[in-house]
Tab-separated table of C-alpha atoms and ligand atoms in Angstrom:
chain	number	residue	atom	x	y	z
B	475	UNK	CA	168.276	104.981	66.085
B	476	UNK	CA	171.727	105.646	64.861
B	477	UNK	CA	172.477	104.736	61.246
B	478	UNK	CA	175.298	102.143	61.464
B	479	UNK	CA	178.188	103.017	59.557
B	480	UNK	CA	178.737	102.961	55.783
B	481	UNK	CA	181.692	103.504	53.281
B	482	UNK	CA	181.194	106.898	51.127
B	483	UNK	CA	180.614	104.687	47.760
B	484	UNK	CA	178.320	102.465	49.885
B	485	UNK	CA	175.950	104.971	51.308
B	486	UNK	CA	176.185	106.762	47.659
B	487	UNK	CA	175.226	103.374	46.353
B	488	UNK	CA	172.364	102.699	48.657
B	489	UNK	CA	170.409	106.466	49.018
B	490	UNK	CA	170.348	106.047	45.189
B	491	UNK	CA	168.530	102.933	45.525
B	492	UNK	CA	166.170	104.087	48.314
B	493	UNK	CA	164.619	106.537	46.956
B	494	UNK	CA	161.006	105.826	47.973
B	495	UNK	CA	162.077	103.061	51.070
B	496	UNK	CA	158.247	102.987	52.213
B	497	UNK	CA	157.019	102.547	49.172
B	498	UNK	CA	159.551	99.802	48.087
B	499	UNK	CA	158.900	98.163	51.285
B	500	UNK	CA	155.057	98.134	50.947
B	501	UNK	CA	155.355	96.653	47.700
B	502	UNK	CA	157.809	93.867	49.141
B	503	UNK	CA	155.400	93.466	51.956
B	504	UNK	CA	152.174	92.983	49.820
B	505	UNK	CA	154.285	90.240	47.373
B	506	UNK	CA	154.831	87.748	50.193
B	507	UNK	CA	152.302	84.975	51.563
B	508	UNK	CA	150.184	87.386	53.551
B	509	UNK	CA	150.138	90.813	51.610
B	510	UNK	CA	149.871	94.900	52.543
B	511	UNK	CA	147.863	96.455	50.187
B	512	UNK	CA	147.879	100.140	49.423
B	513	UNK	CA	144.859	102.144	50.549
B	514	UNK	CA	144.324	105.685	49.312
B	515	UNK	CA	145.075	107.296	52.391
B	516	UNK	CA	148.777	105.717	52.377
B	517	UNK	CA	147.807	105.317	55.779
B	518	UNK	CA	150.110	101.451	55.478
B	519	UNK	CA	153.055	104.028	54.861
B	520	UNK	CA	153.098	106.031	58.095
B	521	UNK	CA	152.790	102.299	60.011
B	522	UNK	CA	156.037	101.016	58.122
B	523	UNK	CA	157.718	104.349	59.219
B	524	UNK	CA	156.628	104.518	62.974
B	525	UNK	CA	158.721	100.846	62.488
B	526	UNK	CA	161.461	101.100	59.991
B	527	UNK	CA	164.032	103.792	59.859
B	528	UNK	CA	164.756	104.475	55.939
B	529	UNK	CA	168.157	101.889	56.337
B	530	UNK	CA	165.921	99.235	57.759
B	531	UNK	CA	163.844	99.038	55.104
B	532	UNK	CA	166.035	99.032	52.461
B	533	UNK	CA	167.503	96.401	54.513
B	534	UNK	CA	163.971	94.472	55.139
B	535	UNK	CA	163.626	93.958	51.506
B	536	UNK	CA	166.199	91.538	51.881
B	537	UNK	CA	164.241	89.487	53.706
B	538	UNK	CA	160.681	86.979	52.631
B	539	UNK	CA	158.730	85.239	54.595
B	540	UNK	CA	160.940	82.070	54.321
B	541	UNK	CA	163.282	82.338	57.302
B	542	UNK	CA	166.924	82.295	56.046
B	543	UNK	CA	170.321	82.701	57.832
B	544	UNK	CA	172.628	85.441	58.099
B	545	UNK	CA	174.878	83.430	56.165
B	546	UNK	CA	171.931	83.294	53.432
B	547	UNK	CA	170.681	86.723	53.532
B	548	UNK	CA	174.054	88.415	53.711
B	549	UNK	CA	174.836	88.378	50.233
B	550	UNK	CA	172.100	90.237	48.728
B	551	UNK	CA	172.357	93.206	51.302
B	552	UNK	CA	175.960	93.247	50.301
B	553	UNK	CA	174.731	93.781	46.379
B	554	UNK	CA	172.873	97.160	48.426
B	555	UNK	CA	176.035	97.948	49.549
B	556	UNK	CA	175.466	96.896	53.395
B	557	UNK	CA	178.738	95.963	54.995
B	558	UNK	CA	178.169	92.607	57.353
B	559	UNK	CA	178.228	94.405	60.646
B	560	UNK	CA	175.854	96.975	59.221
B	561	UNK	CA	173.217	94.549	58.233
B	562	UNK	CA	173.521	92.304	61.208
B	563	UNK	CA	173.367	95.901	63.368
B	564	UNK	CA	170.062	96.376	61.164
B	565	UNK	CA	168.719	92.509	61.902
B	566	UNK	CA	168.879	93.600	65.468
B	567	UNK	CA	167.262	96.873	65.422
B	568	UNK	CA	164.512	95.475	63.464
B	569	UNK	CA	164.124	92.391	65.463
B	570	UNK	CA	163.645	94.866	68.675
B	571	UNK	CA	160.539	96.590	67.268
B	572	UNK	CA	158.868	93.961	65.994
B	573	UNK	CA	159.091	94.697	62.200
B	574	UNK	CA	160.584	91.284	61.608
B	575	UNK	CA	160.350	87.897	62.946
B	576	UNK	CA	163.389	85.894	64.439
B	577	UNK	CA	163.544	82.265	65.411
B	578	UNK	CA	166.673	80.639	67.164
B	579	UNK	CA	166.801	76.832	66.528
B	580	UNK	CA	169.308	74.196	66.726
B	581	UNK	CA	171.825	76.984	67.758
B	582	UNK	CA	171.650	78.849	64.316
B	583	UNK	CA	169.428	82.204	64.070
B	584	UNK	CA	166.458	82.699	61.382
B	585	UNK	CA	165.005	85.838	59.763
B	586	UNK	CA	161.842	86.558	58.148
B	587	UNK	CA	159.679	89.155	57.009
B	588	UNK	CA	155.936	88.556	58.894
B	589	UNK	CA	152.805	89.878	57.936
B	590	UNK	CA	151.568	93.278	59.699
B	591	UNK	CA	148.855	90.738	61.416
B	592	UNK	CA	149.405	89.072	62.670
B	593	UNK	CA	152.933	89.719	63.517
B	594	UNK	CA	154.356	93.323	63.314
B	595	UNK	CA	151.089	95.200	64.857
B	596	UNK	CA	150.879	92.613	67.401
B	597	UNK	CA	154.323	93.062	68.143
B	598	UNK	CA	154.155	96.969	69.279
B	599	UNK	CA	152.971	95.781	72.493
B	600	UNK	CA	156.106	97.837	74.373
B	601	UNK	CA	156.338	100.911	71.658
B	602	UNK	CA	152.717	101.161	71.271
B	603	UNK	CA	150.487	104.630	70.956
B	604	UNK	CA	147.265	105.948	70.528
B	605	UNK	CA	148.106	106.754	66.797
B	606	UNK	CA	150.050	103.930	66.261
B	607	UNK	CA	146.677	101.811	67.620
B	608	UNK	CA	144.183	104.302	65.768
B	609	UNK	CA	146.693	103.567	62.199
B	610	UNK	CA	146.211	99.970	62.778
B	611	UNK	CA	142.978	100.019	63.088
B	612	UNK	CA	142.073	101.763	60.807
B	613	UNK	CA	143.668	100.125	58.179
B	614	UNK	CA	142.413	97.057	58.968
B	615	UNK	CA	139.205	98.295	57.835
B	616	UNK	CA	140.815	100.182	55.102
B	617	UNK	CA	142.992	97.673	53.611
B	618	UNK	CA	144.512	95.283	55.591
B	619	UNK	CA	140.928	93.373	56.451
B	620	UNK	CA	140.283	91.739	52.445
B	621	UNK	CA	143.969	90.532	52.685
B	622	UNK	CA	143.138	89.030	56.000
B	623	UNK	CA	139.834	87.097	55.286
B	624	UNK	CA	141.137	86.173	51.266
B	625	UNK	CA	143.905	83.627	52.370
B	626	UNK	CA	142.563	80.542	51.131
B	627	UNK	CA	143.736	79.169	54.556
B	628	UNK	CA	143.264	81.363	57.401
B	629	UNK	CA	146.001	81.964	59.326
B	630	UNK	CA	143.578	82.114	62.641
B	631	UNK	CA	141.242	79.670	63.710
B	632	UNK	CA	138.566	79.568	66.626
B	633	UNK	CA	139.001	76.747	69.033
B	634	UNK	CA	136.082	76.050	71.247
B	635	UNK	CA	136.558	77.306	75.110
B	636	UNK	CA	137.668	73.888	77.256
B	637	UNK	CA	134.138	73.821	79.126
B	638	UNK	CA	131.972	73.091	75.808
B	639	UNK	CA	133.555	69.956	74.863
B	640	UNK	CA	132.200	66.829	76.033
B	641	UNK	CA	134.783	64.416	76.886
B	642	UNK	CA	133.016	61.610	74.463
B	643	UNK	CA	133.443	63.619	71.589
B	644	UNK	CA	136.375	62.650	68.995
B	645	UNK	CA	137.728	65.640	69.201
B	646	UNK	CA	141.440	66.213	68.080
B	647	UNK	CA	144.386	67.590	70.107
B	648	UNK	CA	144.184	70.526	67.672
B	649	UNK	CA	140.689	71.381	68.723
B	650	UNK	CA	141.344	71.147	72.905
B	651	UNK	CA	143.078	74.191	74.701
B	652	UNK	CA	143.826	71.966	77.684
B	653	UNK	CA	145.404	69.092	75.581
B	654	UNK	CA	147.426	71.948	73.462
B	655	UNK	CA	148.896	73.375	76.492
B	656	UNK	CA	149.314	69.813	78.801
B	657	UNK	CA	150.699	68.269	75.341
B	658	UNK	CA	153.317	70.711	74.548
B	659	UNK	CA	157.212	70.101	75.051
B	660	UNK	CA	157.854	73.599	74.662
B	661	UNK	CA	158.179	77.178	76.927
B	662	UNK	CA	155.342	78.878	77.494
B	663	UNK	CA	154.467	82.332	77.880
B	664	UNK	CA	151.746	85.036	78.863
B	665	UNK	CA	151.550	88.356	77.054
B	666	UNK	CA	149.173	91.764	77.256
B	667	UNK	CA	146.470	91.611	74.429
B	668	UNK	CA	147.915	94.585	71.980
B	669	UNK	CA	144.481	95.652	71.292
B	670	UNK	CA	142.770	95.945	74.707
B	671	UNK	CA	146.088	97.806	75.547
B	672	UNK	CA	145.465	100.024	72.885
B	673	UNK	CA	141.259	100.471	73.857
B	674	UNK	CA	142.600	101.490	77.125
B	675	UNK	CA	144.796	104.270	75.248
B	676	UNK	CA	142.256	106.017	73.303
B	677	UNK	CA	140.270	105.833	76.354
B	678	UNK	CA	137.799	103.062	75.473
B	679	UNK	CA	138.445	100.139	77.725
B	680	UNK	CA	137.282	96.508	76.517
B	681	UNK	CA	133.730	95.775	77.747
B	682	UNK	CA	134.146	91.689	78.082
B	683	UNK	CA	137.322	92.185	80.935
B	684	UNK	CA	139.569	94.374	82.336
B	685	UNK	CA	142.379	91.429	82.887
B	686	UNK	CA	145.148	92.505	79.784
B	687	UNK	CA	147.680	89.587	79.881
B	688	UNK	CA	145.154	86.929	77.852
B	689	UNK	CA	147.156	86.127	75.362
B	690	UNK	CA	149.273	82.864	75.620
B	691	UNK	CA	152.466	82.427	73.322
B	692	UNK	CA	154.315	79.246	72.677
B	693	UNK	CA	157.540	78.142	70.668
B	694	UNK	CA	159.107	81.042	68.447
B	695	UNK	CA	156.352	83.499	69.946
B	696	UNK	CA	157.201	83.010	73.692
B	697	UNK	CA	161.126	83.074	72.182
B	698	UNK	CA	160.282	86.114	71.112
B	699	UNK	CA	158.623	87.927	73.582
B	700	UNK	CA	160.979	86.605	76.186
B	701	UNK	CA	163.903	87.909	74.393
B	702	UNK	CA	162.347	91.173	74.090
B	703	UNK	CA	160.711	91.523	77.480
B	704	UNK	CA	157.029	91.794	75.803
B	705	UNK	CA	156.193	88.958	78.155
B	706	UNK	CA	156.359	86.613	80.958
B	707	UNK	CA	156.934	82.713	81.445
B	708	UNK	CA	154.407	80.681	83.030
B	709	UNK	CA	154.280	77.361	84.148
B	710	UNK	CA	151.194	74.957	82.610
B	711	UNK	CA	149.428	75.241	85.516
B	712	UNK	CA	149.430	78.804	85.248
B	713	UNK	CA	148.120	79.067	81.478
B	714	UNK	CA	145.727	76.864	81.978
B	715	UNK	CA	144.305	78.766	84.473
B	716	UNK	CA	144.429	82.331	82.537
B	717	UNK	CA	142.508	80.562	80.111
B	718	UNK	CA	139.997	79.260	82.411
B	719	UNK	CA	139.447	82.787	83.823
B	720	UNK	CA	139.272	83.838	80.201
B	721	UNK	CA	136.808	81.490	79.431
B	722	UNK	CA	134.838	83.047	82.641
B	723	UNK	CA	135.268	86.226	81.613
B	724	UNK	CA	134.058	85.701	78.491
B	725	UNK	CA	137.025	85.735	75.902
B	726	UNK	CA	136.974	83.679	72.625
B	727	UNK	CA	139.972	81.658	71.807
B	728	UNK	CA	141.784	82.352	68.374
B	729	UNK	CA	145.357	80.512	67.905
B	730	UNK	CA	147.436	80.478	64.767
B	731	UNK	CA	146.181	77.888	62.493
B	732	UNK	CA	148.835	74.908	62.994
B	733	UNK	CA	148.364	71.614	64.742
B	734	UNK	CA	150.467	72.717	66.961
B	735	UNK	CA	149.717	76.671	67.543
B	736	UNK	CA	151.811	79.130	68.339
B	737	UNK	CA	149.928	81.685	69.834
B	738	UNK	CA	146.515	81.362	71.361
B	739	UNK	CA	144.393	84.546	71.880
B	740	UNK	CA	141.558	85.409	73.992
B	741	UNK	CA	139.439	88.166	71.954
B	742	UNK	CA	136.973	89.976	71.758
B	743	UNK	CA	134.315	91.939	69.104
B	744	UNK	CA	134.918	95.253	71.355
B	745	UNK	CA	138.928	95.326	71.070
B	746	UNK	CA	139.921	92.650	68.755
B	747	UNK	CA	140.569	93.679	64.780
B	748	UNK	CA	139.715	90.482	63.545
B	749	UNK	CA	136.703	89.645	65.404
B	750	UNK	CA	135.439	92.772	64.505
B	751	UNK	CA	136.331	92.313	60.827
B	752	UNK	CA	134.395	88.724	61.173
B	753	UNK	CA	131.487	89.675	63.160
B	754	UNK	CA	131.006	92.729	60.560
B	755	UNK	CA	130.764	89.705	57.756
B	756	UNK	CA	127.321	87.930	56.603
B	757	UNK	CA	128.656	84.643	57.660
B	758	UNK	CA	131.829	84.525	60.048
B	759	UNK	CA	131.252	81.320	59.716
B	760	UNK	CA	133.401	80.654	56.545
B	761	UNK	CA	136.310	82.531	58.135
B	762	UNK	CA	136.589	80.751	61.378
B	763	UNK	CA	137.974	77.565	60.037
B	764	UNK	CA	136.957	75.663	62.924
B	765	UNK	CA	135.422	72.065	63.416
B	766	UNK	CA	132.456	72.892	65.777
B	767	UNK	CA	129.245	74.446	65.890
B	768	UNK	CA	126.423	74.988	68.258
B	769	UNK	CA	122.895	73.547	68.359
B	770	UNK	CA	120.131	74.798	70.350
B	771	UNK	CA	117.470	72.575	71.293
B	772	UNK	CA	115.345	75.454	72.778
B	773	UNK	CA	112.441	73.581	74.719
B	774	UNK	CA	115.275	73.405	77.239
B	775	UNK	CA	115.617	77.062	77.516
B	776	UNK	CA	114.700	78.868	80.835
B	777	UNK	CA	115.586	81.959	79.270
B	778	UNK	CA	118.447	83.166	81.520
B	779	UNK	CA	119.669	85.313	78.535
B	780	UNK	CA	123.501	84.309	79.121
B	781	UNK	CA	123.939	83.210	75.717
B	782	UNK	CA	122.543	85.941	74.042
B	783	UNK	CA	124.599	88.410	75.718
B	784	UNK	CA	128.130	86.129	75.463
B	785	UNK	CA	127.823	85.472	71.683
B	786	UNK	CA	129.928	87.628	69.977
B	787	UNK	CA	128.939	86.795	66.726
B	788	UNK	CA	125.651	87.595	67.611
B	789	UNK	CA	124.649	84.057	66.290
B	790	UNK	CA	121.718	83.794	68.894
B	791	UNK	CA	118.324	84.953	68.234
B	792	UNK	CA	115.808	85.405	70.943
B	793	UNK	CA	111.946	86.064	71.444
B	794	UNK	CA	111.495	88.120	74.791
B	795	UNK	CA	108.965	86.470	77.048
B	796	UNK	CA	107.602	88.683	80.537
B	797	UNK	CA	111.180	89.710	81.207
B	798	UNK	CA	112.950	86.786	80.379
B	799	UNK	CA	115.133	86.151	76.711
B	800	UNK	CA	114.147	82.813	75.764
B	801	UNK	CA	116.704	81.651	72.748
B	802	UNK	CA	115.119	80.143	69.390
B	803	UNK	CA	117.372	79.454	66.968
B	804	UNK	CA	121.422	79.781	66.497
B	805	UNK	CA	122.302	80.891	62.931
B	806	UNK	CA	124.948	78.223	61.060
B	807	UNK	CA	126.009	80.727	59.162
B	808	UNK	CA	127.059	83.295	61.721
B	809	UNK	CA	128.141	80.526	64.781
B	810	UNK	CA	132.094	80.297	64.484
B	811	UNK	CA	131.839	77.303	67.273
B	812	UNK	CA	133.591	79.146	70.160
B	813	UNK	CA	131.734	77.617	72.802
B	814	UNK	CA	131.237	80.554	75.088
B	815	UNK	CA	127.051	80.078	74.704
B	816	UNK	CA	127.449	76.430	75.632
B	817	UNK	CA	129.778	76.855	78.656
B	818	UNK	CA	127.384	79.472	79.926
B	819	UNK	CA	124.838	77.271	79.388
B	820	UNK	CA	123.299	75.878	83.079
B	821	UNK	CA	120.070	74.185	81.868
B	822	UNK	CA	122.090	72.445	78.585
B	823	UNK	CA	119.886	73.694	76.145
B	824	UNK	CA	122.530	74.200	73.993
B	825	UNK	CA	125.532	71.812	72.834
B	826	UNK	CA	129.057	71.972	70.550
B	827	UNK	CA	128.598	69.764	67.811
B	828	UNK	CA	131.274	68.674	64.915
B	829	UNK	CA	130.918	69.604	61.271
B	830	UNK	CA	130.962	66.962	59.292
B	831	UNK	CA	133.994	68.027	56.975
B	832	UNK	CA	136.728	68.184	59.574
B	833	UNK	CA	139.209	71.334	58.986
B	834	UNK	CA	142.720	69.602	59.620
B	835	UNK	CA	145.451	72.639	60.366
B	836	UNK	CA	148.931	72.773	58.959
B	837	UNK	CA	150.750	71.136	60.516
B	838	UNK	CA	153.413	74.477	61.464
B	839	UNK	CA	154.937	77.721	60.714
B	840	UNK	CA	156.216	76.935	57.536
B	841	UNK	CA	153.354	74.510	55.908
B	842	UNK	CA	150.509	77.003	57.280
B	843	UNK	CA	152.650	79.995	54.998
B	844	UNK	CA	153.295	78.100	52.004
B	845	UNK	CA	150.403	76.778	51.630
B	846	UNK	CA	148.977	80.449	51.975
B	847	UNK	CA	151.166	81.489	49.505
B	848	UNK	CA	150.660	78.426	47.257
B	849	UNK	CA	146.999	79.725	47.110
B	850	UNK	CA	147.381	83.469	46.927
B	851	UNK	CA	144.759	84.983	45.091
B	852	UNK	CA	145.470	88.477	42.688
B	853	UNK	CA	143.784	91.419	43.287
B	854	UNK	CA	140.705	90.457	40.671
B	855	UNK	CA	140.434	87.219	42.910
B	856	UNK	CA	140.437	89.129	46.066
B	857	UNK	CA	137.968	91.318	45.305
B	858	UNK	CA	135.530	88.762	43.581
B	859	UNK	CA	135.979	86.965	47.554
B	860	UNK	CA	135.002	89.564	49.339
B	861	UNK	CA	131.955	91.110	46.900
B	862	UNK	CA	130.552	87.214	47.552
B	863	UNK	CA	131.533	87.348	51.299
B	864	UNK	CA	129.942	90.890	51.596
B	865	UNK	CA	126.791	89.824	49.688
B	866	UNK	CA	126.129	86.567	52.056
B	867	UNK	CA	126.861	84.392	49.532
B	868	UNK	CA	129.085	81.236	50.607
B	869	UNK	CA	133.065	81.313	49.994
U	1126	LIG	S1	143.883	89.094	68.417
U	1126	LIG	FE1	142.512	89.218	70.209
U	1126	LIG	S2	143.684	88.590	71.984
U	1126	LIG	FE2	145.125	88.855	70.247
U	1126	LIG	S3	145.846	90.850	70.523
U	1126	LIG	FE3	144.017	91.100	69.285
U	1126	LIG	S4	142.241	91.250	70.755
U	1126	LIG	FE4	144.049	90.653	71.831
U	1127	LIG	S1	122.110	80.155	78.219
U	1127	LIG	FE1	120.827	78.347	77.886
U	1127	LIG	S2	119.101	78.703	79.202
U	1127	LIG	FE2	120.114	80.677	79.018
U	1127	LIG	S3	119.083	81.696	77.278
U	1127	LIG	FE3	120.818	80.573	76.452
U	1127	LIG	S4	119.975	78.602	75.839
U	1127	LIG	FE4	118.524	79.526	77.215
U	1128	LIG	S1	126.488	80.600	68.978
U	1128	LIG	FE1	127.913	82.245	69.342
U	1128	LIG	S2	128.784	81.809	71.361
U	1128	LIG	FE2	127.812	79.943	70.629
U	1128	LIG	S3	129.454	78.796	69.641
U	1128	LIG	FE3	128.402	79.976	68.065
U	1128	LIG	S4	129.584	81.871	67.907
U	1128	LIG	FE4	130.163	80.913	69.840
């Protein structure tokens, strides 16, 4: 991209200042209410420069995860020595590759820094590549993963597939897919799932489908990826039915954690980051933050196997009888109460049941972040999380 325009004194003023922009803006990153940690590979640097030129960053560090206004931001990219047009030229560019997150409301425009998941990796869908994917991944593993599962509130939560709730069941809006998507008052949209796109670039293809758009956007997210062509409209009718055929196929449903959510996924262990960060852990369980859980009563088995092989937890355990897998006993500790084992489920043998302590979301954007960064742990606190997490104890 061409660097807009700036006065002598001004660009004097800010290459001074921007000495080590990637750096800067990794710091700035891992200080807001999701973080970006450093790894010793620097691998987060080279994904903030595939994204940033050098003037956006300096530009991004205006910017928190608060959305502010133009009109708010302006003055302290003046102080950097940013004219107006320059920093509203930078907004833009930014806004077009993902690396921040805008939301028009009320006819006035918001900006805000959002964390690299999800947000800026997942919104690479149109620039992405196989290093680009490969960087991601691997620091997820490297770094990003302890930031992920050491919010005290994550900012994903499983909700059960729509076939494994019984209708009796109190069961809040929250926790139904159907009732989310018939509820809402707002647009909805259909996106590709960044990370099957990405299997299918380094040549390893997701194992669960071979459908990509999955992924179902609402509010600020469908703004979003309308505005940017990164996705399509659909009617109700039409997301409900991807998610059916999701649900078929086998996909687990993660949306952002708000009573209202703004993105619901369809992942899975093979492609997805996250489930594969989870499914690596002791007990998933602690880090699914959902309401349900599945109970196998297994004199009802016939031992069809379906279960077994849809779990992607691997909660299920199994005894093998002639050739059939007859299922004994699902593990509490490693069920994240998707559903998929109970919707497969022809004889019944196995039902979603409701924990007793009832998770109640945020109830949007803005509560779900502050209360994250109410709650943010330092690095000491971190690491004491996951050394419990990775030693089975409970968090
Ligand atoms: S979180 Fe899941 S559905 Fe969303 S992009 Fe990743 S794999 Fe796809
Ligand atoms: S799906 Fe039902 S019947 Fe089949 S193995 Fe699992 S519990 Fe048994
Ligand atoms: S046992 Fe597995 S498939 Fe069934 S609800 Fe738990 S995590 Fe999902």
């Amino acid at each position: 991209m061409k660097e807009p325009f700036l006065s002598l004194a001004g660009k004097m003023k800010f290459f001074s200042k921007a000495k080590e922009p990637y750096k800067n803006l990794r710091k700035h990153f891992n200080a807001q209410a999701v973080g970006y940690p450093a790894t010793l590979t620097g691998i987060e640097l080279r994904l903030l420069r595939e994204i940033f030129t050098v003037m956006e960053a300096e530009a991004a560090l205006v910017l928190t995860y608060r959305f502010e206004t133009f009109e708010s931001l302006y003055p302290r990219a003046q102080e950097k020595g940013l004219s107006a047009d320059a920093f509203r030229k930078l907004l833009e560019s930014m806004e077009k590759k993902g690396g921040i997150f805008v939301k028009h409301q009320d006819g006035e425009i918001y900006y805000a820094l959002h964390p690299f998941a999800i947000g800026m990796f997942e919104m690479q869908i149109s620039r992405l590549s196989p290093s680009f994917f490969m960087d991601s991944h691997n620091y997820m593993l490297q770094g990003f993963a302890m930031e992920y599962l050491t919010t005290e509130v994550p900012q994903m939560r499983v909700i059960p597939v729509n076939k494994s709730l019984k209708p009796m069941q109190n069961v809040a809006t929250y926790d139904q897919i159907r009732e989310i998507v018939e509820s809402t008052k707002d647009k909805i949209g259909v996106n590709r799932c960044i990370c099957k796109t990405g299997r299918d670039l380094i040549n390893d293809p997701c194992k669960v489908t071979d459908r990509r758009e999955v992924c179902i956007g609402f509010r600020d997210f469908y703004d979003t990826y309308s505005r940017q062509g990164w996705g399509r409209a659909v009617s109700k009718e039409e997301a409900l039915e991807i998610l059916d055929q999701n649900e078929k196929d086998g996909l687990l449903l993660i949306g952002s954690t708000m009573q209202e959510p703004q993105f619901v996924c369809s992942c899975c262990a093979c492609c997805c980051g996250i489930m594969e960060m989870l499914k690596f852990m002791p007990r998933p369980a602690d880090f699914s933050a959902s309401n349900f859980y599945a109970k196998l009563e297994p004199a009802t088995c016939n031992g069809c196997g379906k279960c077994i092989s849809r779990c992607q937890m691997e909660a299920i355990s199994f005894k093998s009888v002639e050739k059939k897998k007859m299922a004994t006993a699902i593990d509490p500790k490693r069920c994240i109460g998707c559903g998929l084992c109970v919707a497969s489920c022809k004889t019944g043998a196995i039902s979603l049941r409701k924990k007793e302590i009832e998770f109640i979301p945020p109830k949007d954007h803005v509560e779900l972040y502050e209360t994250i960064m109410q709650k943010k742990k330092g690095l000491a606190g971190k690491i004491g999380m996951m050394t419990k997490a990775m030693m089975g104890m409970k968090v």
